Amino acid sequence: MLKVLHHHVREGLFEGIKRANADEQVRAIVIIGEGKTFPCGADIREFHTHASVKEPVLTAVGHTIENSGKPVISAIHGTALGGGLEIALCCHYRIASENARIGFPEVLIGLLPGAEGTVRLPRLSGLAFAMDMIAFGKQVNAKDAFRHGILDKLCNGNILEEAKQFATKVIGQPLDSRRLSRLDVKDAANVDLLFEVALAQVKRKSRGQIAPIYCLKSVRNSVRMSFDKAVEEEQRLIMELMTGYQSTALQYSFFADRSAPKWRLPCGASVHNTKPSRIETAGVIGAGTMGSGIAVCLIRAGVPVILVEKNKKMLEKAMKTISGILDGSVKLNRMTSEQKEQCLAILKGTSTLDKLSNVDMVIEAVYENLELKREIFAQLDKVCKPSTLLCSNTSTLDIDKIASATNRPDKVAGTHFFAPAFIMKLMENVYGTKTSPATVATVMEFGRRLGKELEATKEEIKNIRLHLTVTFCTIDL
């Protein structure tokens, strides 16, 4: 059984393969993940620590698997990502559940697959597919993986039982033709043309990033060099990336993105013990740039919105602007014309706050004026039902001072979107001294539902920012 490929798992897998080969009663070996998934890659927390280079390293484990005298079958369910997929590529056979997914996401943290993934995958899938998959960190469903020769069988039943049955059919079969290090790369004759096509795509979609180009170079090396030499170059390239500033910044971002939603309040309430309410309808006050952008975020997530703007001409202009933004999404193939119409169907405009009497949440997005916001919140407190959350898009004003204008300070919070709201993923949720845990849970869950990367901060520290800069450069090919 396998989990994340930290040192102890690598060690157990390494020793397990050796013991299985020494046991005369064992005729075939199946590697399967424990729980819901095949290994989801290396333990990123081990990067830059002694554990990452402690023997056996992942390549040594892979060589032990590939050199096994008995057939080794990887049984993939859930996801096989990064180092997990590299382990599978070292096996003689790969089978997977029909709903499984595989991929090399290393490029997303500024790296490349560093345990021979860039050299092995092209020998199964061909260069074009490998370049596209590795350079953009794409996850591929099992059916596509099977179609491109990465998998030997798709399973729709119990993956372990099907793996055992598969193993009985391959016992005694020659293994040399199943060892990828001894195979040639598919479509090798077109390597230069395929590289140039992929490079043009990378320059367009991943402008200024080093890792995608290194990924392409390493895949190209799988043709231009012997297997061993290409692996040596892969190691050199990943070491350059690991010690570079882009990878350091992207790894910081990776951990920050995952830690931010795991909020905890001083009272002990947290994401783990507080249930959010479901927001079915929302109101947005202010039809300027921010209000219109926030409305787009909500309707794209399927949340019906009432947009309030007392200036009717400005309201009409905002409705046209929102329609234009959605038209842009259609042109970029990010939504269909039907989806655009569905979004517009759940957007209503009004010039009075009275229309917000039954919404579950209101997001105020007028300009930064404390007295104006307090006036609006006092009116909302009277108009809205008692359970409605009252939120402000303020970036600088005191949430407690805004909340004090209401009789429900426990249901007041800051929901600070970043402009343009329908593009920028960061969302800062700010809680005041009287904001309830349930309100915090609800606004955090709501932000997640909108696809935002969240940050929960206490009122007095909300204006402290950690600025992270990733600098891009050009490199030689």
CSV table of C-alpha atoms in Angstrom, one decimal:
chain,number,residue,atom,x,y,z
A,1,MET,CA,0.0,0.0,0.0
A,2,LEU,CA,1.2,3.5,-0.8
A,3,LYS,CA,0.6,7.1,0.3
A,4,VAL,CA,2.7,10.2,-0.3
A,5,LEU,CA,6.2,9.2,-1.4
A,6,HIS,CA,8.1,10.5,1.7
A,7,HIS,CA,11.2,8.7,2.8
A,8,HIS,CA,9.6,5.9,4.8
A,9,VAL,CA,7.3,5.0,2.0
A,10,ARG,CA,10.2,4.9,-0.5
A,11,GLU,CA,12.1,2.7,1.9
A,12,GLY,CA,9.2,0.4,2.4
A,13,LEU,CA,8.5,0.1,-1.3
A,14,PHE,CA,12.2,-0.5,-2.1
A,15,GLU,CA,12.5,-3.3,0.5
A,16,GLY,CA,9.1,-4.8,-0.4
A,17,ILE,CA,10.1,-5.3,-4.1
A,18,LYS,CA,13.4,-6.9,-3.0
A,19,ARG,CA,11.6,-9.2,-0.6
A,20,ALA,CA,9.0,-10.2,-3.2
A,21,ASN,CA,11.7,-11.1,-5.7
A,22,ALA,CA,13.5,-13.2,-3.1
A,23,ASP,CA,10.3,-15.1,-2.1
A,24,GLU,CA,9.8,-18.1,-4.4
A,25,GLN,CA,6.1,-18.2,-3.6
A,26,VAL,CA,5.6,-14.7,-5.1
A,27,ARG,CA,5.1,-14.8,-8.9
A,28,ALA,CA,3.9,-11.2,-9.5
A,29,ILE,CA,3.8,-7.9,-7.7
A,30,VAL,CA,0.9,-5.4,-7.5
A,31,ILE,CA,1.5,-1.8,-6.3
A,32,ILE,CA,-1.7,0.0,-5.2
A,33,GLY,CA,-2.4,3.1,-3.2
A,34,GLU,CA,-3.9,3.0,0.2
A,35,GLY,CA,-7.3,4.6,0.7
A,36,LYS,CA,-8.8,6.7,-2.0
A,37,THR,CA,-5.8,7.2,-4.3
A,38,PHE,CA,-2.5,6.0,-5.8
A,39,PRO,CA,0.4,8.1,-4.6
A,40,CYS,CA,-0.1,11.8,-5.3
A,41,GLY,CA,3.5,12.5,-5.7
A,42,ALA,CA,6.5,13.4,-3.5
A,43,ASP,CA,6.2,15.0,-0.1
A,44,ILE,CA,6.9,18.6,-0.9
A,45,ARG,CA,7.6,19.3,2.7
A,46,GLU,CA,10.8,17.2,2.3
A,47,PHE,CA,12.2,19.5,-0.4
A,48,HIS,CA,15.4,21.1,0.7
A,49,THR,CA,15.7,18.7,3.6
A,50,HIS,CA,18.0,15.7,4.2
A,51,ALA,CA,14.9,13.4,3.9
A,52,SER,CA,14.7,14.3,0.2
A,53,VAL,CA,18.1,12.8,-0.6
A,54,LYS,CA,18.1,10.0,2.0
A,55,GLU,CA,18.4,6.6,0.4
A,56,PRO,CA,16.6,5.1,-1.3
A,57,VAL,CA,15.8,8.1,-3.5
A,58,LEU,CA,12.8,7.8,-5.9
A,59,THR,CA,15.0,6.9,-8.9
A,60,ALA,CA,16.5,4.0,-7.0
A,61,VAL,CA,13.1,2.7,-6.1
A,62,GLY,CA,12.1,3.0,-9.7
A,63,HIS,CA,15.1,1.1,-10.9
A,64,THR,CA,14.4,-1.7,-8.4
A,65,ILE,CA,10.9,-2.0,-9.7
A,66,GLU,CA,11.9,-2.0,-13.4
A,67,ASN,CA,14.7,-4.5,-12.8
A,68,SER,CA,12.4,-6.9,-10.9
A,69,GLY,CA,12.6,-10.4,-12.2
A,70,LYS,CA,8.9,-10.8,-11.6
A,71,PRO,CA,6.2,-8.7,-13.3
A,72,VAL,CA,5.2,-5.5,-11.4
A,73,ILE,CA,1.8,-4.1,-12.0
A,74,SER,CA,0.7,-0.6,-10.8
A,75,ALA,CA,-3.0,-0.5,-10.0
A,76,ILE,CA,-4.0,3.2,-10.3
A,77,HIS,CA,-7.2,4.6,-8.7
A,78,GLY,CA,-7.9,8.2,-7.8
A,79,THR,CA,-4.8,10.1,-9.0
A,80,ALA,CA,-1.3,9.1,-9.9
A,81,LEU,CA,0.6,12.4,-9.9
A,82,GLY,CA,4.2,13.4,-10.1
A,83,GLY,CA,6.4,10.9,-8.3
A,84,GLY,CA,3.4,8.5,-8.2
A,85,LEU,CA,3.2,8.5,-11.9
A,86,GLU,CA,6.9,8.0,-12.2
A,87,ILE,CA,6.6,4.9,-10.0
A,88,ALA,CA,3.9,3.6,-12.3
A,89,LEU,CA,6.1,4.3,-15.4
A,90,CYS,CA,8.8,2.1,-13.8
A,91,CYS,CA,6.4,-0.8,-13.5
A,92,HIS,CA,6.1,-3.3,-16.3
A,93,TYR,CA,2.3,-2.9,-16.6
A,94,ARG,CA,-0.2,-0.2,-15.7
A,95,ILE,CA,-3.9,-0.6,-15.2
A,96,ALA,CA,-6.3,2.0,-13.8
A,97,SER,CA,-9.9,2.6,-12.8
A,98,GLU,CA,-11.9,4.4,-15.5
A,99,ASN,CA,-12.3,7.4,-13.3
A,100,ALA,CA,-8.6,7.7,-12.4
A,101,ARG,CA,-6.4,10.6,-13.5
A,102,ILE,CA,-2.6,10.9,-14.1
A,103,GLY,CA,-0.4,13.9,-14.5
A,104,PHE,CA,2.9,15.7,-13.8
A,105,PRO,CA,2.0,18.9,-11.9
A,106,GLU,CA,5.6,19.7,-11.0
A,107,VAL,CA,5.8,22.6,-13.5
A,108,LEU,CA,3.1,24.4,-11.4
A,109,ILE,CA,5.7,24.8,-8.6
A,110,GLY,CA,8.5,25.7,-10.9
A,111,LEU,CA,10.0,22.2,-11.3
A,112,LEU,CA,10.0,19.3,-13.7
A,113,PRO,CA,9.4,15.5,-13.1
A,114,GLY,CA,12.8,14.6,-11.6
A,115,ALA,CA,12.7,10.9,-11.3
A,116,GLU,CA,12.9,10.1,-15.0
A,117,GLY,CA,9.4,11.1,-15.8
A,118,THR,CA,10.4,13.3,-18.8
A,119,VAL,CA,12.5,10.5,-20.2
A,120,ARG,CA,10.1,7.6,-19.6
A,121,LEU,CA,6.7,9.1,-20.6
A,122,PRO,CA,7.6,9.8,-24.3
A,123,ARG,CA,8.5,6.2,-24.7
A,124,LEU,CA,4.8,5.3,-24.1
A,125,SER,CA,2.8,8.3,-25.2
A,126,GLY,CA,5.0,9.9,-27.9
A,127,LEU,CA,6.7,13.2,-27.8
A,128,ALA,CA,3.8,15.6,-28.6
A,129,PHE,CA,1.5,14.2,-25.9
A,130,ALA,CA,4.4,14.1,-23.3
A,131,MET,CA,5.5,17.7,-24.1
A,132,ASP,CA,1.9,19.0,-23.7
A,133,MET,CA,1.2,17.0,-20.6
A,134,ILE,CA,4.5,17.8,-18.8
A,135,ALA,CA,5.1,21.4,-19.8
A,136,PHE,CA,1.6,22.6,-18.7
A,137,GLY,CA,1.1,20.3,-15.7
A,138,LYS,CA,-2.0,18.7,-17.2
A,139,GLN,CA,-3.9,15.9,-15.6
A,140,VAL,CA,-5.2,13.3,-18.0
A,141,ASN,CA,-8.2,11.0,-17.5
A,142,ALA,CA,-7.7,7.3,-17.7
A,143,LYS,CA,-9.4,6.9,-21.0
A,144,ASP,CA,-7.0,9.4,-22.7
A,145,ALA,CA,-4.1,7.8,-21.0
A,146,PHE,CA,-5.2,4.4,-22.3
A,147,ARG,CA,-5.7,5.8,-25.8
A,148,HIS,CA,-2.1,7.2,-25.8
A,149,GLY,CA,-0.6,3.9,-24.6
A,150,ILE,CA,0.3,4.9,-21.1
A,151,LEU,CA,-2.1,2.3,-19.6
A,152,ASP,CA,-2.5,-1.3,-20.5
A,153,LYS,CA,-6.0,-1.8,-19.2
A,154,LEU,CA,-9.0,0.1,-17.9
A,155,CYS,CA,-11.0,-1.3,-15.0
A,156,ASN,CA,-14.6,-0.7,-14.0
A,157,GLY,CA,-14.7,-3.0,-10.9
A,158,ASN,CA,-12.6,-3.6,-7.8
A,159,ILE,CA,-9.2,-2.4,-8.9
A,160,LEU,CA,-7.2,-4.7,-6.6
A,161,GLU,CA,-9.1,-7.8,-7.7
A,162,GLU,CA,-8.8,-6.9,-11.4
A,163,ALA,CA,-5.0,-6.3,-10.8
A,164,LYS,CA,-4.7,-9.7,-9.4
A,165,GLN,CA,-6.5,-11.3,-12.3
A,166,PHE,CA,-4.3,-9.2,-14.7
A,167,ALA,CA,-1.2,-10.4,-12.9
A,168,THR,CA,-2.0,-14.1,-13.5
A,169,LYS,CA,-2.2,-13.5,-17.2
A,170,VAL,CA,1.3,-11.9,-17.5
A,171,ILE,CA,3.2,-14.3,-15.3
A,172,GLY,CA,6.0,-15.8,-17.3
A,173,GLN,CA,5.8,-13.2,-20.1
A,174,PRO,CA,9.2,-11.7,-21.2
A,175,LEU,CA,9.9,-8.4,-19.3
A,176,ASP,CA,12.6,-6.8,-21.4
A,177,SER,CA,10.0,-5.3,-23.8
A,178,ARG,CA,8.1,-3.9,-20.8
A,179,ARG,CA,11.1,-2.0,-19.4
A,180,LEU,CA,10.8,1.6,-20.7
A,181,SER,CA,14.5,2.3,-20.3
A,182,ARG,CA,15.1,-0.2,-23.2
A,183,LEU,CA,12.5,1.2,-25.5
A,184,ASP,CA,12.8,3.8,-28.2
A,185,VAL,CA,10.8,7.1,-28.2
A,186,LYS,CA,7.7,7.3,-30.4
A,187,ASP,CA,7.6,9.9,-33.2
A,188,ALA,CA,11.3,10.6,-32.6
A,189,ALA,CA,11.8,11.6,-36.2
A,190,ASN,CA,9.7,14.8,-35.7
A,191,VAL,CA,11.4,15.9,-32.5
A,192,ASP,CA,12.6,19.3,-33.7
A,193,LEU,CA,9.3,20.3,-35.3
A,194,LEU,CA,7.3,19.1,-32.2
A,195,PHE,CA,9.7,21.0,-29.9
A,196,GLU,CA,9.2,24.2,-31.8
A,197,VAL,CA,5.5,23.9,-31.8
A,198,ALA,CA,5.4,23.2,-28.1
A,199,LEU,CA,7.9,26.0,-27.4
A,200,ALA,CA,5.6,28.5,-29.2
A,201,GLN,CA,2.7,27.4,-27.0
A,202,VAL,CA,4.7,27.7,-23.8
A,203,LYS,CA,5.9,31.2,-24.7
A,204,ARG,CA,2.4,32.2,-25.3
A,205,LYS,CA,0.7,30.5,-22.3
A,206,SER,CA,3.5,30.5,-19.7
A,207,ARG,CA,5.3,33.7,-20.6
A,208,GLY,CA,8.6,34.3,-18.8
A,209,GLN,CA,8.5,31.0,-16.9
A,210,ILE,CA,11.6,28.9,-16.9
A,211,ALA,CA,10.2,25.5,-15.8
A,212,PRO,CA,8.0,24.8,-18.8
A,213,ILE,CA,10.9,25.4,-21.2
A,214,TYR,CA,13.1,23.1,-19.1
A,215,CYS,CA,10.4,20.4,-19.3
A,216,LEU,CA,10.4,20.6,-23.1
A,217,LYS,CA,14.2,20.5,-23.2
A,218,SER,CA,14.2,17.4,-21.0
A,219,VAL,CA,11.6,15.6,-23.1
A,220,ARG,CA,13.5,16.5,-26.2
A,221,ASN,CA,16.6,15.0,-24.6
A,222,SER,CA,14.8,11.6,-24.4
A,223,VAL,CA,15.3,11.4,-28.2
A,224,ARG,CA,18.6,13.3,-28.6
A,225,MET,CA,20.5,11.3,-26.0
A,226,SER,CA,20.7,7.8,-24.6
A,227,PHE,CA,18.4,7.0,-21.8
A,228,ASP,CA,21.1,7.3,-19.1
A,229,LYS,CA,22.5,10.5,-20.5
A,230,ALA,CA,19.0,12.0,-20.8
A,231,VAL,CA,18.3,11.1,-17.1
A,232,GLU,CA,21.6,12.7,-16.1
A,233,GLU,CA,20.5,15.9,-17.9
A,234,GLU,CA,17.1,15.7,-16.3
A,235,GLN,CA,18.8,15.8,-12.9
A,236,ARG,CA,20.9,18.7,-13.9
A,237,LEU,CA,17.9,20.7,-15.1
A,238,ILE,CA,15.8,20.0,-12.0
A,239,MET,CA,18.7,21.0,-9.7
A,240,GLU,CA,18.9,24.3,-11.5
A,241,LEU,CA,15.2,24.8,-11.1
A,242,MET,CA,15.1,23.8,-7.4
A,243,THR,CA,17.8,26.4,-6.5
A,244,GLY,CA,16.2,29.1,-8.6
A,245,TYR,CA,14.0,32.0,-7.4
A,246,GLN,CA,10.9,31.1,-9.4
A,247,SER,CA,10.5,27.6,-7.9
A,248,THR,CA,11.1,29.0,-4.4
A,249,ALA,CA,8.3,31.6,-4.9
A,250,LEU,CA,5.9,29.2,-6.5
A,251,GLN,CA,6.4,26.6,-3.7
A,252,TYR,CA,5.7,29.4,-1.2
A,253,SER,CA,2.5,30.2,-3.1
A,254,PHE,CA,1.6,26.5,-3.2
A,255,PHE,CA,1.7,26.2,0.6
A,256,ALA,CA,0.1,29.6,1.2
A,257,ASP,CA,-2.8,28.7,-1.0
A,258,ARG,CA,-3.5,25.6,1.0
A,259,SER,CA,-3.0,27.0,4.5
A,260,ALA,CA,-5.1,30.2,4.0
A,261,PRO,CA,-8.5,28.4,4.0
A,262,LYS,CA,-7.7,26.5,7.2
A,263,TRP,CA,-8.9,29.3,9.4
A,264,ARG,CA,-9.0,29.2,13.2
A,265,LEU,CA,-10.5,31.9,15.6
A,266,PRO,CA,-9.1,32.7,19.1
A,267,CYS,CA,-12.3,31.2,20.6
A,268,GLY,CA,-11.3,27.8,19.1
A,269,ALA,CA,-13.8,27.8,16.3
A,270,SER,CA,-12.2,26.6,13.0
A,271,VAL,CA,-12.9,25.3,9.6
A,272,HIS,CA,-13.0,21.8,11.2
A,273,ASN,CA,-15.7,22.4,13.7
A,274,THR,CA,-18.0,25.2,12.4
A,275,LYS,CA,-20.7,24.5,9.8
A,276,PRO,CA,-21.3,27.2,7.1
A,277,SER,CA,-24.7,28.3,5.9
A,278,ARG,CA,-25.6,27.9,2.3
A,279,ILE,CA,-25.9,31.1,0.3
A,280,GLU,CA,-28.6,30.7,-2.3
A,281,THR,CA,-29.2,34.4,-3.2
A,282,ALA,CA,-27.1,37.6,-2.9
A,283,GLY,CA,-27.3,41.3,-3.3
A,284,VAL,CA,-24.5,43.6,-4.5
A,285,ILE,CA,-24.7,47.3,-3.7
A,286,GLY,CA,-22.9,49.6,-6.1
A,287,ALA,CA,-22.7,49.1,-9.8
A,288,GLY,CA,-19.3,50.6,-10.3
A,289,THR,CA,-16.2,48.7,-11.4
A,290,MET,CA,-16.0,46.6,-8.2
A,291,GLY,CA,-19.7,46.0,-7.8
A,292,SER,CA,-20.1,44.9,-11.4
A,293,GLY,CA,-17.1,42.6,-11.2
A,294,ILE,CA,-18.4,41.0,-7.9
A,295,ALA,CA,-21.7,40.4,-9.6
A,296,VAL,CA,-20.0,38.6,-12.4
A,297,CYS,CA,-18.2,36.4,-9.9
A,298,LEU,CA,-21.5,35.4,-8.3
A,299,ILE,CA,-23.6,34.8,-11.4
A,300,ARG,CA,-20.8,32.7,-12.9
A,301,ALA,CA,-20.9,30.6,-9.8
A,302,GLY,CA,-24.7,30.2,-10.2
A,303,VAL,CA,-25.7,32.5,-7.4
A,304,PRO,CA,-28.7,34.7,-8.3
A,305,VAL,CA,-27.8,38.4,-7.8
A,306,ILE,CA,-29.8,41.6,-7.3
A,307,LEU,CA,-27.5,44.5,-8.2
A,308,VAL,CA,-28.5,47.8,-6.5
A,309,GLU,CA,-27.6,51.2,-7.9
A,310,LYS,CA,-29.6,54.3,-7.2
A,311,ASN,CA,-28.3,56.0,-10.3
A,312,LYS,CA,-30.4,54.4,-13.0
A,313,LYS,CA,-28.1,55.4,-15.9
A,314,MET,CA,-25.2,53.9,-14.1
A,315,LEU,CA,-27.2,50.7,-13.4
A,316,GLU,CA,-28.0,50.4,-17.1
A,317,LYS,CA,-24.4,50.9,-18.0
A,318,ALA,CA,-23.3,48.2,-15.5
A,319,MET,CA,-25.8,45.7,-16.9
A,320,LYS,CA,-24.3,46.2,-20.4
A,321,THR,CA,-20.7,46.0,-18.9
A,322,ILE,CA,-21.5,42.7,-17.3
A,323,SER,CA,-23.0,41.3,-20.5
A,324,GLY,CA,-19.9,42.4,-22.3
A,325,ILE,CA,-17.6,40.6,-19.8
A,326,LEU,CA,-19.6,37.4,-20.3
A,327,ASP,CA,-19.3,37.9,-24.1
A,328,GLY,CA,-15.6,38.0,-23.6
A,329,SER,CA,-15.7,34.7,-21.7
A,330,VAL,CA,-17.7,33.1,-24.6
A,331,LYS,CA,-15.1,34.3,-27.1
A,332,LEU,CA,-12.3,32.8,-25.0
A,333,ASN,CA,-14.3,29.5,-24.9
A,334,ARG,CA,-14.5,29.8,-21.1
A,335,MET,CA,-18.3,29.4,-21.3
A,336,THR,CA,-20.9,28.7,-23.9
A,337,SER,CA,-23.5,31.2,-25.2
A,338,GLU,CA,-26.1,29.1,-23.3
A,339,GLN,CA,-24.2,29.5,-20.1
A,340,LYS,CA,-23.9,33.2,-20.7
A,341,GLU,CA,-27.7,33.5,-21.0
A,342,GLN,CA,-28.2,31.4,-17.9
A,343,CYS,CA,-25.9,33.9,-16.0
A,344,LEU,CA,-27.8,36.9,-17.2
A,345,ALA,CA,-31.1,35.3,-16.4
A,346,ILE,CA,-30.2,35.2,-12.6
A,347,LEU,CA,-29.0,38.9,-12.6
A,348,LYS,CA,-31.6,41.5,-11.7
A,349,GLY,CA,-31.0,45.3,-11.4
A,350,THR,CA,-32.8,47.7,-9.0
A,351,SER,CA,-32.4,51.2,-7.6
A,352,THR,CA,-33.8,50.5,-4.2
A,353,LEU,CA,-32.5,48.5,-1.2
A,354,ASP,CA,-36.1,47.1,-0.5
A,355,LYS,CA,-35.6,44.4,-3.1
A,356,LEU,CA,-32.9,42.8,-0.9
A,357,SER,CA,-35.4,41.7,1.8
A,358,ASN,CA,-35.0,38.0,1.1
A,359,VAL,CA,-31.4,37.5,0.0
A,360,ASP,CA,-29.0,35.4,2.1
A,361,MET,CA,-26.0,37.7,1.7
A,362,VAL,CA,-25.4,41.4,0.8
A,363,ILE,CA,-22.0,42.6,-0.4
A,364,GLU,CA,-21.7,46.4,-0.3
A,365,ALA,CA,-19.2,47.8,-2.9
A,366,VAL,CA,-19.6,51.6,-2.7
A,367,TYR,CA,-16.6,53.9,-2.5
A,368,GLU,CA,-14.5,54.1,0.7
A,369,ASN,CA,-16.5,56.4,3.0
A,370,LEU,CA,-17.2,55.2,6.5
A,371,GLU,CA,-20.3,57.3,7.1
A,372,LEU,CA,-21.9,56.2,3.8
A,373,LYS,CA,-21.2,52.6,4.5
A,374,ARG,CA,-22.7,52.9,8.0
A,375,GLU,CA,-25.8,54.5,6.6
A,376,ILE,CA,-26.2,51.7,4.1
A,377,PHE,CA,-25.7,49.0,6.7
A,378,ALA,CA,-28.2,50.6,9.0
A,379,GLN,CA,-30.8,50.5,6.2
A,380,LEU,CA,-29.9,46.9,5.4
A,381,ASP,CA,-30.3,45.9,9.0
A,382,LYS,CA,-33.9,47.0,8.8
A,383,VAL,CA,-34.6,45.7,5.2
A,384,CYS,CA,-33.0,42.3,5.3
A,385,LYS,CA,-34.2,39.2,7.0
A,386,PRO,CA,-32.5,38.5,10.4
A,387,SER,CA,-30.3,35.7,9.0
A,388,THR,CA,-28.8,37.7,6.1
A,389,LEU,CA,-25.1,38.3,6.3
A,390,LEU,CA,-24.0,41.9,5.7
A,391,CYS,CA,-20.6,42.2,4.1
A,392,SER,CA,-18.4,45.0,2.9
A,393,ASN,CA,-15.9,45.1,0.1
A,394,THR,CA,-13.9,47.7,2.1
A,395,SER,CA,-10.1,47.4,1.9
A,396,THR,CA,-9.2,49.9,4.6
A,397,LEU,CA,-12.2,50.7,6.9
A,398,ASP,CA,-12.8,49.3,10.3
A,399,ILE,CA,-15.3,46.4,10.1
A,400,ASP,CA,-16.3,46.9,13.8
A,401,LYS,CA,-17.3,50.6,13.1
A,402,ILE,CA,-19.4,49.5,10.1
A,403,ALA,CA,-21.0,46.6,12.1
A,404,SER,CA,-21.9,49.0,15.0
A,405,ALA,CA,-24.5,50.6,12.7
A,406,THR,CA,-26.5,47.4,12.9
A,407,ASN,CA,-28.2,45.2,15.5
A,408,ARG,CA,-26.4,42.1,14.0
A,409,PRO,CA,-22.7,42.7,14.4
A,410,ASP,CA,-22.2,38.9,14.6
A,411,LYS,CA,-23.4,38.7,10.9
A,412,VAL,CA,-21.1,41.5,9.6
A,413,ALA,CA,-17.8,40.7,7.9
A,414,GLY,CA,-15.5,42.1,5.3
A,415,THR,CA,-15.4,40.4,1.9
A,416,HIS,CA,-12.6,42.2,0.0
A,417,PHE,CA,-12.4,41.3,-3.6
A,418,PHE,CA,-9.4,42.5,-5.7
A,419,ALA,CA,-9.9,44.3,-9.0
A,420,PRO,CA,-10.8,43.2,-11.5
A,421,ALA,CA,-12.9,41.0,-9.3
A,422,PHE,CA,-14.0,38.6,-12.0
A,423,ILE,CA,-10.3,37.8,-12.8
A,424,MET,CA,-8.3,38.2,-9.6
A,425,LYS,CA,-8.4,35.0,-7.5
A,426,LEU,CA,-7.4,36.5,-4.2
A,427,MET,CA,-10.2,37.3,-1.7
A,428,GLU,CA,-9.6,38.7,1.8
A,429,ASN,CA,-12.3,37.9,4.4
A,430,VAL,CA,-12.1,40.1,7.5
A,431,TYR,CA,-13.8,39.4,10.7
A,432,GLY,CA,-14.5,41.9,13.4
A,433,THR,CA,-14.5,41.5,17.2
A,434,LYS,CA,-18.2,40.4,17.2
A,435,THR,CA,-18.3,38.4,14.0
A,436,SER,CA,-19.6,34.9,14.8
A,437,PRO,CA,-17.8,31.7,13.8
A,438,ALA,CA,-20.7,30.7,11.7
A,439,THR,CA,-20.4,34.0,9.7
A,440,VAL,CA,-16.7,33.4,9.2
A,441,ALA,CA,-17.3,29.8,8.1
A,442,THR,CA,-20.0,31.0,5.6
A,443,VAL,CA,-18.0,33.7,3.9
A,444,MET,CA,-14.9,31.4,3.7
A,445,GLU,CA,-17.0,28.6,2.1
A,446,PHE,CA,-18.7,31.1,-0.2
A,447,GLY,CA,-15.3,32.4,-1.4
A,448,ARG,CA,-14.2,28.8,-2.1
A,449,ARG,CA,-17.4,28.3,-4.0
A,450,LEU,CA,-16.5,31.3,-6.2
A,451,GLY,CA,-13.1,29.8,-6.9
A,452,LYS,CA,-11.2,32.3,-4.9
A,453,GLU,CA,-7.9,31.9,-3.1
A,454,LEU,CA,-8.8,32.9,0.4
A,455,GLU,CA,-7.2,34.8,3.3
A,456,ALA,CA,-9.0,35.2,6.7
A,457,THR,CA,-7.7,38.0,8.8
A,458,LYS,CA,-8.6,39.7,12.1
A,459,GLU,CA,-9.7,43.4,11.9
A,460,GLU,CA,-6.6,45.0,13.4
A,461,ILE,CA,-4.1,43.1,11.1
A,462,LYS,CA,-6.1,43.2,7.9
A,463,ASN,CA,-3.9,45.8,6.2
A,464,ILE,CA,-0.6,43.9,6.7
A,465,ARG,CA,0.3,42.4,3.3
A,466,LEU,CA,3.0,40.0,2.3
A,467,HIS,CA,4.0,40.9,-1.2
A,468,LEU,CA,5.5,38.0,-3.3
A,469,THR,CA,7.1,38.8,-6.6
A,470,VAL,CA,8.0,36.2,-9.2
A,471,THR,CA,10.5,37.6,-11.7
A,472,PHE,CA,10.5,36.0,-15.2
A,473,CYS,CA,13.5,36.0,-17.5
A,474,THR,CA,14.6,34.6,-20.9
A,475,ILE,CA,16.9,31.6,-21.2
A,476,ASP,CA,18.9,29.9,-23.8
A,477,LEU,CA,17.5,26.9,-25.6
